Short mmCIF file of C-alpha atoms and ligand atoms in Angstrom, two decimals:
data_model
loop_
_atom_site.label_atom_id
_atom_site.label_comp_id
_atom_site.label_asym_id
_atom_site.label_seq_id
_atom_site.Cartn_x
_atom_site.Cartn_y
_atom_site.Cartn_z
CA MET E 8 0.00 0.00 0.00
CA ASN E 9 1.11 3.53 -0.65
CA THR E 10 1.07 5.78 2.40
CA ILE E 11 0.91 9.00 0.37
CA GLU E 12 -2.11 7.70 -1.59
CA LEU E 13 -3.91 6.81 1.65
CA ILE E 14 -3.25 10.23 3.15
CA ARG E 15 -4.51 11.84 -0.08
CA LYS E 16 -7.64 9.68 -0.04
CA LYS E 17 -8.53 10.76 3.50
CA ARG E 18 -7.58 14.37 2.74
CA ASN E 19 -10.09 14.30 -0.14
CA GLY E 20 -12.80 13.08 2.21
CA GLU E 21 -12.99 9.49 0.97
CA SER E 22 -13.41 6.49 3.26
CA LEU E 23 -10.52 4.15 3.95
CA SER E 24 -10.94 0.39 4.07
CA LYS E 25 -10.27 -1.67 7.19
CA GLU E 26 -7.06 -3.00 5.58
CA GLU E 27 -5.85 0.50 4.73
CA ILE E 28 -6.42 1.75 8.28
CA LEU E 29 -4.70 -1.33 9.71
CA PHE E 30 -1.75 -0.75 7.38
CA LEU E 31 -1.34 2.87 8.54
CA VAL E 32 -1.68 2.14 12.27
CA SER E 33 0.50 -0.97 12.29
CA SER E 34 3.19 0.66 10.13
CA TYR E 35 3.29 3.68 12.43
CA THR E 36 3.47 1.45 15.52
CA LYS E 37 6.34 -0.51 13.90
CA ASN E 38 8.05 2.77 13.08
CA THR E 39 7.99 2.22 9.31
CA ILE E 40 5.94 5.39 8.69
CA PRO E 41 7.59 8.60 9.89
CA ASP E 42 5.90 11.06 12.28
CA TYR E 43 5.39 13.66 9.51
CA GLN E 44 3.30 11.28 7.39
CA PHE E 45 1.24 9.98 10.28
CA SER E 46 0.71 13.59 11.43
CA ALA E 47 -0.67 14.44 7.99
CA PHE E 48 -2.99 11.43 8.22
CA LEU E 49 -4.18 12.50 11.69
CA MET E 50 -4.89 16.02 10.44
CA ALA E 51 -6.82 14.60 7.47
CA VAL E 52 -8.93 12.55 9.92
CA TYR E 53 -9.38 15.61 12.12
CA LEU E 54 -10.65 17.66 9.17
CA LYS E 55 -12.64 15.03 7.23
CA GLY E 56 -13.75 12.68 10.01
CA MET E 57 -14.36 8.95 9.79
CA ASN E 58 -17.55 6.95 9.41
CA THR E 59 -18.65 4.28 11.91
CA ILE E 60 -16.96 1.43 10.01
CA GLU E 61 -13.68 3.34 9.74
CA THR E 62 -13.79 4.30 13.42
CA ALA E 63 -14.33 0.65 14.39
CA ALA E 64 -11.43 -0.35 12.10
CA LEU E 65 -9.19 2.28 13.72
CA THR E 66 -10.17 1.01 17.17
CA GLU E 67 -9.50 -2.60 16.14
CA ALA E 68 -6.08 -1.72 14.70
CA MET E 69 -5.15 0.12 17.92
CA LEU E 70 -6.59 -2.64 20.13
CA TYR E 71 -4.61 -5.41 18.42
CA SER E 72 -1.40 -3.40 18.50
CA GLY E 73 -1.21 -4.95 21.98
CA LYS E 74 -2.76 -7.65 24.14
CA VAL E 75 -6.43 -8.27 24.76
CA ILE E 76 -6.61 -9.64 28.27
CA ASP E 77 -8.26 -13.05 28.41
CA LEU E 78 -10.54 -13.14 31.43
CA SER E 79 -12.29 -16.38 30.43
CA SER E 80 -10.85 -18.15 33.50
CA ILE E 81 -12.81 -15.74 35.72
CA LYS E 82 -16.45 -16.68 36.10
CA GLY E 83 -19.21 -14.14 35.61
CA ILE E 84 -19.82 -11.03 33.59
CA LYS E 85 -17.25 -8.22 33.43
CA ILE E 86 -18.45 -4.62 33.28
CA ASP E 87 -16.47 -1.38 33.39
CA LYS E 88 -17.15 2.34 33.29
CA HIS E 89 -15.36 5.11 31.46
CA SER E 90 -15.74 8.79 32.21
CA THR E 91 -14.40 11.54 29.98
CA GLY E 92 -13.33 13.30 33.17
CA GLY E 93 -13.94 16.48 35.02
CA VAL E 94 -13.30 18.36 38.25
CA GLY E 95 -14.01 16.46 41.48
CA ASP E 96 -15.12 13.42 39.46
CA LYS E 97 -14.31 10.58 41.83
CA THR E 98 -17.17 8.28 40.82
CA SER E 99 -14.89 5.35 39.88
CA LEU E 100 -13.80 4.99 43.51
CA ILE E 101 -17.43 4.81 44.61
CA ILE E 102 -19.07 2.75 41.90
CA ALA E 103 -16.39 0.09 41.35
CA PRO E 104 -16.79 -1.34 44.90
CA ILE E 105 -20.60 -1.02 44.75
CA VAL E 106 -20.81 -2.98 41.49
CA ALA E 107 -18.31 -5.61 42.66
CA ALA E 108 -20.34 -5.99 45.88
CA ALA E 109 -23.37 -6.67 43.65
CA GLY E 110 -21.52 -9.71 42.28
CA ILE E 111 -20.28 -8.29 38.97
CA ASN E 112 -16.60 -8.32 37.99
CA VAL E 113 -15.11 -4.86 37.52
CA PRO E 114 -11.72 -5.01 35.75
CA MET E 115 -10.77 -1.35 35.69
CA ILE E 116 -7.71 0.09 33.99
CA SER E 117 -7.55 3.83 34.56
CA GLY E 118 -5.49 6.83 33.61
CA ARG E 119 -3.71 9.68 35.36
CA GLY E 120 -4.87 13.24 35.57
CA LEU E 121 -3.56 15.74 33.07
CA GLY E 122 -4.36 19.42 32.95
CA HIS E 123 -7.42 20.55 34.90
CA THR E 124 -8.98 17.09 35.34
CA GLY E 125 -8.01 14.48 37.90
CA GLY E 126 -7.24 10.82 37.28
CA THR E 127 -8.29 7.74 39.23
CA LEU E 128 -4.73 6.40 39.48
CA ASP E 129 -3.40 9.51 41.20
CA LYS E 130 -6.29 9.33 43.65
CA LEU E 131 -5.63 5.67 44.50
CA GLU E 132 -1.91 6.33 44.86
CA ALA E 133 -2.76 8.91 47.53
CA ILE E 134 -3.53 5.88 49.75
CA PRO E 135 -0.15 4.98 51.31
CA GLY E 136 1.18 1.72 49.86
CA TYR E 137 -1.47 1.25 47.14
CA SER E 138 0.11 -0.13 43.98
CA THR E 139 -1.46 0.70 40.64
CA ASN E 140 1.37 -1.04 38.84
CA LEU E 141 0.38 -4.73 38.81
CA SER E 142 1.48 -7.28 36.23
CA LEU E 143 -1.33 -8.76 34.13
CA ARG E 144 -0.97 -11.97 36.16
CA ASP E 145 -1.56 -10.12 39.43
CA TYR E 146 -4.35 -8.09 37.79
CA LYS E 147 -6.22 -11.35 37.13
CA LYS E 148 -5.41 -12.71 40.61
CA VAL E 149 -6.87 -9.66 42.37
CA LEU E 150 -9.94 -9.69 40.09
CA LYS E 151 -10.53 -13.38 40.75
CA LYS E 152 -10.24 -12.89 44.51
CA CYS E 153 -12.40 -9.82 45.04
CA GLY E 154 -14.28 -9.23 41.79
CA LEU E 155 -12.57 -5.89 41.44
CA VAL E 156 -9.18 -4.60 40.36
CA LEU E 157 -8.01 -1.06 39.72
CA ILE E 158 -4.68 -0.51 38.01
CA GLY E 159 -2.91 1.75 35.51
CA GLN E 160 -2.12 1.30 31.86
CA THR E 161 0.50 -1.38 31.17
CA LYS E 162 2.93 -1.48 28.23
CA GLU E 163 1.00 -4.43 26.74
CA ILE E 164 -2.32 -2.53 26.48
CA ALA E 165 -2.92 -0.71 23.16
CA PRO E 166 0.68 0.50 22.64
CA ALA E 167 -0.43 2.24 19.42
CA ASP E 168 -2.54 4.63 21.52
CA LYS E 169 0.45 5.80 23.53
CA LEU E 170 2.38 6.66 20.35
CA ILE E 171 -0.57 8.20 18.52
CA TYR E 172 -1.76 10.20 21.54
CA ALA E 173 1.72 11.74 21.97
CA LEU E 174 1.67 12.77 18.29
CA ARG E 175 -1.90 14.14 18.50
CA ASP E 176 -0.88 16.19 21.51
CA VAL E 177 1.71 18.12 19.48
CA THR E 178 -0.17 18.33 16.16
CA ALA E 179 -3.45 19.91 17.35
CA THR E 180 -5.41 16.74 16.57
CA VAL E 181 -6.63 15.75 20.05
CA GLU E 182 -10.18 17.08 19.63
CA SER E 183 -11.33 14.65 16.97
CA ILE E 184 -14.26 12.34 17.69
CA PRO E 185 -12.98 9.27 15.74
CA LEU E 186 -9.48 9.68 17.19
CA ILE E 187 -10.83 10.06 20.75
CA THR E 188 -13.10 7.05 20.18
CA GLY E 189 -10.22 4.85 18.96
CA SER E 190 -8.08 5.95 21.88
CA ILE E 191 -10.68 5.34 24.61
CA MET E 192 -12.24 2.18 23.18
CA SER E 193 -8.99 0.39 22.27
CA LYS E 194 -7.90 0.65 25.92
CA LYS E 195 -11.27 -0.35 27.35
CA LEU E 196 -11.79 -3.29 24.97
CA ALA E 197 -8.32 -4.61 25.85
CA GLU E 198 -9.55 -5.20 29.43
CA GLY E 199 -11.57 -8.19 28.24
CA ILE E 200 -14.94 -6.67 29.26
CA ASP E 201 -18.47 -7.74 28.28
CA GLY E 202 -20.06 -4.34 28.74
CA LEU E 203 -19.31 -0.69 29.35
CA VAL E 204 -21.08 2.27 30.92
CA LEU E 205 -19.96 5.63 29.58
CA ASP E 206 -20.14 8.95 31.39
CA VAL E 207 -19.59 11.71 28.85
CA LYS E 208 -19.36 15.03 30.65
CA THR E 209 -20.48 18.35 29.26
CA GLY E 210 -20.08 21.89 30.57
CA SER E 211 -17.42 24.36 31.66
CA GLY E 212 -15.19 21.76 33.34
CA ALA E 213 -15.51 19.07 30.67
CA PHE E 214 -13.33 18.02 27.77
CA MET E 215 -16.44 18.37 25.53
CA GLN E 216 -17.87 21.69 26.70
CA LYS E 217 -20.77 21.78 24.20
CA PHE E 218 -23.70 19.40 24.65
CA SER E 219 -23.83 18.63 20.91
CA ASP E 220 -20.14 17.57 20.92
CA ALA E 221 -20.66 15.40 24.01
CA LYS E 222 -23.64 13.74 22.33
CA ALA E 223 -21.68 13.10 19.12
CA LEU E 224 -18.81 11.56 21.12
CA ALA E 225 -21.23 9.40 23.13
CA GLN E 226 -22.84 8.16 19.90
CA SER E 227 -19.46 7.33 18.37
CA LEU E 228 -18.39 5.42 21.51
CA ILE E 229 -21.70 3.52 21.53
CA ASN E 230 -21.41 2.60 17.83
CA THR E 231 -17.89 1.31 18.37
CA ALA E 232 -18.81 -0.71 21.47
CA LYS E 233 -21.66 -2.30 19.49
CA ALA E 234 -19.34 -3.08 16.56
CA PHE E 235 -17.40 -5.22 19.06
CA ASP E 236 -20.61 -6.84 20.41
CA LYS E 237 -20.34 -5.17 23.80
CA LYS E 238 -23.31 -4.14 25.91
CA VAL E 239 -23.26 -0.38 26.34
CA ILE E 240 -25.15 2.51 27.95
CA ALA E 241 -23.97 6.13 27.82
CA PHE E 242 -24.95 9.09 29.99
CA ILE E 243 -24.32 12.72 29.29
CA THR E 244 -23.80 14.35 32.67
CA ASP E 245 -23.29 17.88 33.84
CA MET E 246 -19.84 19.33 34.53
CA ASN E 247 -20.80 22.97 35.05
CA GLN E 248 -19.65 22.73 38.68
CA PRO E 249 -17.30 20.44 40.60
CA LEU E 250 -18.85 17.05 41.38
CA GLY E 251 -19.22 16.71 45.15
CA ASN E 252 -17.32 19.11 47.39
CA TYR E 253 -13.77 17.76 47.49
CA ILE E 254 -11.15 18.29 44.77
CA GLY E 255 -7.62 16.87 45.00
CA ASN E 256 -6.29 13.37 45.26
CA TRP E 257 -6.53 12.40 48.94
CA PHE E 258 -9.52 14.72 49.35
CA GLU E 259 -11.37 12.75 46.68
CA VAL E 260 -10.51 9.40 48.28
CA HIS E 261 -11.79 10.86 51.56
CA GLU E 262 -15.08 12.01 50.02
CA SER E 263 -15.51 8.61 48.35
CA ILE E 264 -15.03 6.91 51.73
CA LYS E 265 -17.71 9.18 53.17
CA ILE E 266 -20.17 8.12 50.46
CA LEU E 267 -19.26 4.45 50.81
CA ARG E 268 -19.94 4.80 54.55
CA GLY E 269 -23.39 6.26 53.99
CA GLU E 270 -22.94 10.03 53.92
CA VAL E 271 -25.04 11.84 51.31
CA VAL E 272 -23.57 14.43 48.97
CA PRO E 273 -26.55 14.89 46.63
CA ASP E 274 -24.94 15.55 43.22
CA LEU E 275 -22.12 13.05 43.73
CA CYS E 276 -24.55 10.37 44.94
CA GLU E 277 -26.96 10.96 42.04
CA VAL E 278 -24.29 10.59 39.35
CA SER E 279 -22.50 7.70 41.12
CA PHE E 280 -25.63 5.64 41.78
CA THR E 281 -26.94 6.23 38.25
CA LEU E 282 -23.69 4.88 36.81
CA SER E 283 -23.47 1.95 39.24
CA GLY E 284 -27.17 1.24 38.67
CA ALA E 285 -26.55 1.03 34.92
CA MET E 286 -23.51 -1.23 35.42
CA ILE E 287 -25.55 -3.53 37.68
CA TYR E 288 -28.32 -3.59 35.05
CA LEU E 289 -25.86 -4.38 32.23
CA GLY E 290 -24.33 -7.06 34.45
CA GLY E 291 -27.73 -8.75 34.76
CA LYS E 292 -28.17 -8.28 38.51
CA ALA E 293 -31.09 -5.85 38.14
CA LYS E 294 -34.06 -5.65 35.76
CA SER E 295 -33.69 -1.92 35.17
CA ILE E 296 -31.30 0.94 35.86
CA ASN E 297 -33.65 2.08 38.64
CA GLU E 298 -33.52 -1.31 40.32
CA GLY E 299 -29.71 -1.12 40.01
CA ILE E 300 -29.80 2.30 41.72
CA GLN E 301 -31.85 0.85 44.60
CA LEU E 302 -29.43 -2.05 44.95
CA SER E 303 -26.50 0.40 44.96
CA LYS E 304 -28.07 2.26 47.90
CA GLU E 305 -28.64 -1.03 49.76
CA LEU E 306 -25.02 -2.05 49.26
CA ILE E 307 -23.95 1.24 50.83
CA ALA E 308 -26.44 0.93 53.71
CA ASN E 309 -25.42 -2.65 54.61
CA GLY E 310 -21.70 -1.79 54.49
CA LYS E 311 -20.89 -4.28 51.70
CA ALA E 312 -19.60 -1.65 49.25
CA PHE E 313 -17.23 -0.15 51.83
CA GLU E 314 -16.02 -3.65 52.80
CA LYS E 315 -15.30 -4.33 49.11
CA PHE E 316 -13.24 -1.14 48.86
CA VAL E 317 -11.24 -2.15 51.94
CA GLU E 318 -10.66 -5.62 50.44
CA LEU E 319 -9.42 -4.09 47.17
CA VAL E 320 -7.05 -1.64 48.88
CA LYS E 321 -5.64 -4.43 51.06
CA LEU E 322 -5.06 -6.72 48.04
CA GLN E 323 -3.26 -3.94 46.16
CA GLY E 324 -0.95 -3.20 49.09
CA GLY E 325 -2.64 -0.09 50.54
CA ASP E 326 -2.74 0.83 54.23
CA VAL E 327 -6.42 0.36 55.09
CA SER E 328 -6.08 2.15 58.44
CA TYR E 329 -6.50 5.41 56.46
CA LEU E 330 -9.85 4.18 55.16
CA TYR E 331 -11.11 3.62 58.69
CA LYS E 332 -9.55 6.84 60.01
CA PRO E 333 -9.22 9.30 57.10
CA GLU E 334 -8.64 12.18 59.53
CA LYS E 335 -5.17 10.80 60.43
CA TYR E 336 -3.90 11.56 56.89
CA PRO E 337 -1.13 14.21 56.86
CA LYS E 338 -2.40 17.75 56.33
CA ALA E 339 -1.10 20.36 53.89
CA LYS E 340 1.09 23.01 55.51
CA HIS E 341 -0.95 26.02 54.42
CA THR E 342 -4.64 26.74 54.10
CA LEU E 343 -6.70 29.72 53.03
CA LYS E 344 -10.42 30.39 53.22
CA VAL E 345 -11.81 32.03 50.08
CA LYS E 346 -14.59 34.40 51.16
CA SER E 347 -17.16 36.15 49.08
CA ASN E 348 -16.90 39.91 48.72
CA VAL E 349 -20.40 40.22 47.26
CA GLU E 350 -23.91 39.00 48.01
CA GLY E 351 -26.26 37.06 45.71
CA PHE E 352 -26.78 33.66 44.10
CA VAL E 353 -24.10 31.48 42.53
CA SER E 354 -25.34 31.47 38.95
CA SER E 355 -22.37 30.04 37.08
CA ILE E 356 -18.98 28.51 37.82
CA ASP E 357 -16.14 28.33 35.33
CA THR E 358 -15.28 24.82 36.45
CA TYR E 359 -12.20 24.65 34.24
CA GLN E 360 -10.70 27.46 36.36
CA ILE E 361 -11.50 25.59 39.58
CA GLY E 362 -9.60 22.59 38.16
CA VAL E 363 -6.67 24.85 37.24
CA ALA E 364 -6.66 26.32 40.78
CA ALA E 365 -6.45 22.77 42.22
CA LEU E 366 -3.61 21.99 39.82
CA GLU E 367 -1.72 25.12 40.91
CA LEU E 368 -2.13 24.16 44.56
CA GLY E 369 -0.25 20.94 43.72
CA ALA E 370 -3.12 18.51 43.04
CA GLY E 371 -2.46 18.11 39.31
CA ARG E 372 0.12 18.24 36.57
CA SER E 373 0.50 20.48 33.57
CA LYS E 374 3.21 18.21 32.13
CA LYS E 375 3.37 14.41 32.37
CA GLU E 376 6.59 14.61 34.42
CA ASP E 377 5.16 16.91 37.15
CA VAL E 378 4.91 15.44 40.64
CA ILE E 379 1.61 15.83 42.43
CA ASP E 380 0.99 16.43 46.11
CA PRO E 381 -1.76 14.08 47.34
CA LYS E 382 -2.63 16.42 50.25
CA ALA E 383 -3.22 19.46 48.05
CA GLY E 384 -6.70 20.48 46.96
CA ILE E 385 -9.89 22.40 47.55
CA ILE E 386 -13.00 21.93 49.64
CA PHE E 387 -15.62 23.72 47.60
CA HIS E 388 -18.59 24.66 49.76
CA LYS E 389 -21.00 26.21 47.28
CA LYS E 390 -23.19 24.78 44.53
CA LEU E 391 -24.99 26.47 41.63
CA GLY E 392 -28.09 28.24 42.92
CA ASP E 393 -26.77 28.61 46.49
CA LYS E 394 -27.27 31.90 48.29
CA LEU E 395 -24.06 33.68 49.22
CA SER E 396 -23.65 36.48 51.73
CA LYS E 397 -20.73 38.87 52.03
CA GLY E 398 -17.85 37.27 53.93
CA GLU E 399 -19.25 33.74 53.56
CA ILE E 400 -16.74 30.96 52.84
CA ILE E 401 -16.85 29.73 49.23
CA ALA E 402 -13.92 27.36 49.36
CA GLU E 403 -10.95 26.27 51.44
CA LEU E 404 -7.57 25.83 49.79
CA PHE E 405 -4.83 23.41 50.91
CA THR E 406 -1.21 23.38 49.75
CA ASP E 407 2.41 23.04 50.87
CA GLU E 408 3.37 25.99 48.63
CA LYS E 409 2.26 29.18 50.36
CA ILE E 410 3.20 31.27 47.34
CA VAL E 411 0.40 29.85 45.14
CA LEU E 412 -2.47 30.58 47.57
CA ASN E 413 -3.26 34.13 46.49
CA ASP E 414 -3.38 33.34 42.78
CA ALA E 415 -5.63 30.34 43.41
CA GLU E 416 -7.93 32.52 45.53
CA LYS E 417 -8.18 35.14 42.76
CA ARG E 418 -8.82 32.46 40.15
CA ILE E 419 -11.69 31.00 42.17
CA LEU E 420 -13.31 34.38 42.85
CA LYS E 421 -13.10 35.20 39.14
CA ALA E 422 -14.62 31.85 38.17
CA LEU E 423 -17.88 32.55 39.98
CA ARG E 424 -20.70 34.67 38.59
CA ILE E 425 -22.93 35.99 41.35
CA THR E 426 -26.32 37.43 40.43
CA ASP E 427 -29.35 38.89 42.24
CA ASP E 428 -31.67 36.30 40.71
CA LYS E 429 -31.60 32.62 41.51
CA PRO E 430 -30.60 30.65 38.39
CA LYS E 431 -32.78 27.83 37.02
CA LYS E 432 -31.77 24.39 38.30
CA GLN E 433 -29.97 22.31 35.67
CA LYS E 434 -30.38 18.56 35.27
CA LEU E 435 -27.36 16.52 36.35
CA ILE E 436 -28.14 13.54 34.13
CA LYS E 437 -28.84 15.22 30.82
CA LEU E 438 -29.33 12.25 28.53
CA ILE E 439 -29.28 8.44 28.52
CA MET E 440 -28.26 6.77 25.26
CA ASP E 441 -27.96 3.12 24.28
N1 URA Y 13 -9.03 10.17 26.71
C1 URA Y 13 -8.34 9.23 26.04
O1 URA Y 13 -8.01 8.17 26.57
N2 URA Y 13 -8.02 9.49 24.75
C2 URA Y 13 -8.36 10.62 24.12
O2 URA Y 13 -8.06 10.75 22.96
C3 URA Y 13 -9.08 11.59 24.83
C4 URA Y 13 -9.40 11.34 26.14
#
């Protein structure tokens, strides 16, 4: 096959065959196509798009660039969840133990945070001793033992994605629906799952800020999951404010423990139980998503979900004493209370800026090599529609770097729009698609 011809074909808006896509992806992974040609191909895809068959072919080529984990030795159905990420989004830590406690296997391979959004791996690594770096053999062992495993990407999983993502990052081709679909689905399908629940976020703190883009991405992910015969349900959920009240790695583990032990944080509980309810439904342990939601609440109330989380952390080497006594976790050296200088209703929050403030406090990374501080973060006290009086605390900031406090405070104050009128309440779960 001729690489230049294939690039030209896509540039002209024609469809590529499965074989042509496989040729391009496997040649690039084997280093027989140079970066400049693959970059041109990526830009052609960015500009001209791909149809459902091409997107599935791209996903398949990326998937089989590595190993597909064989979980056939583990009895029962395997269901996972993927979220496109946001600020304060710690639902994986809550729903994975709930769903495993319902008797469904949850083989979860997660990513790290980058930019303004957090990542499940960084949160888990905030638990002293917890290892996210298991071999595939140990991954299966832990899954077999407790029905749940939570690790990071290994070298064997979709290696093409690592190479292609790095190139997309420097060629302005990240924001392409077929390329995002191939990237997400190749990694998820490699887990050996039977079904997937997708949480595609929309709003000021989301990767896909516009609802129409979120919907198009959800549809593309659904089409691809179906092309691989996987059960799938997608939700479009709101990210116009942080989810829950805690932002930052240990803070988010702490808030997840609170929920698993029965505390109610309304928005976080609604999104978490909807996702776990859908996973339980897909896993065949409930007749509807609503029944799955009810079961999720029961598994919190009877302590089984929390017990499952403790079992997981123990099996992956974590010190479970912090789960029983989260308050003994080391504290950040410096704190600051952000107070309102006006009165009114919180009518919008630039959630992206809240994520950036958390990053600046030490909770995130702007470059892959940056080191995060698990103690750093924000307790965000206000929600959209809340009344605010002058001098009232909006948020508390925590960091070891005193110098960043004032900038983070300014950023947060600027991110809030306060009005005299109470804004209309927005739905958290905006759409269900299957
Ligand atoms: N997350 C991924 O894993 N890949 C993308 O391309 C975008 C978000």
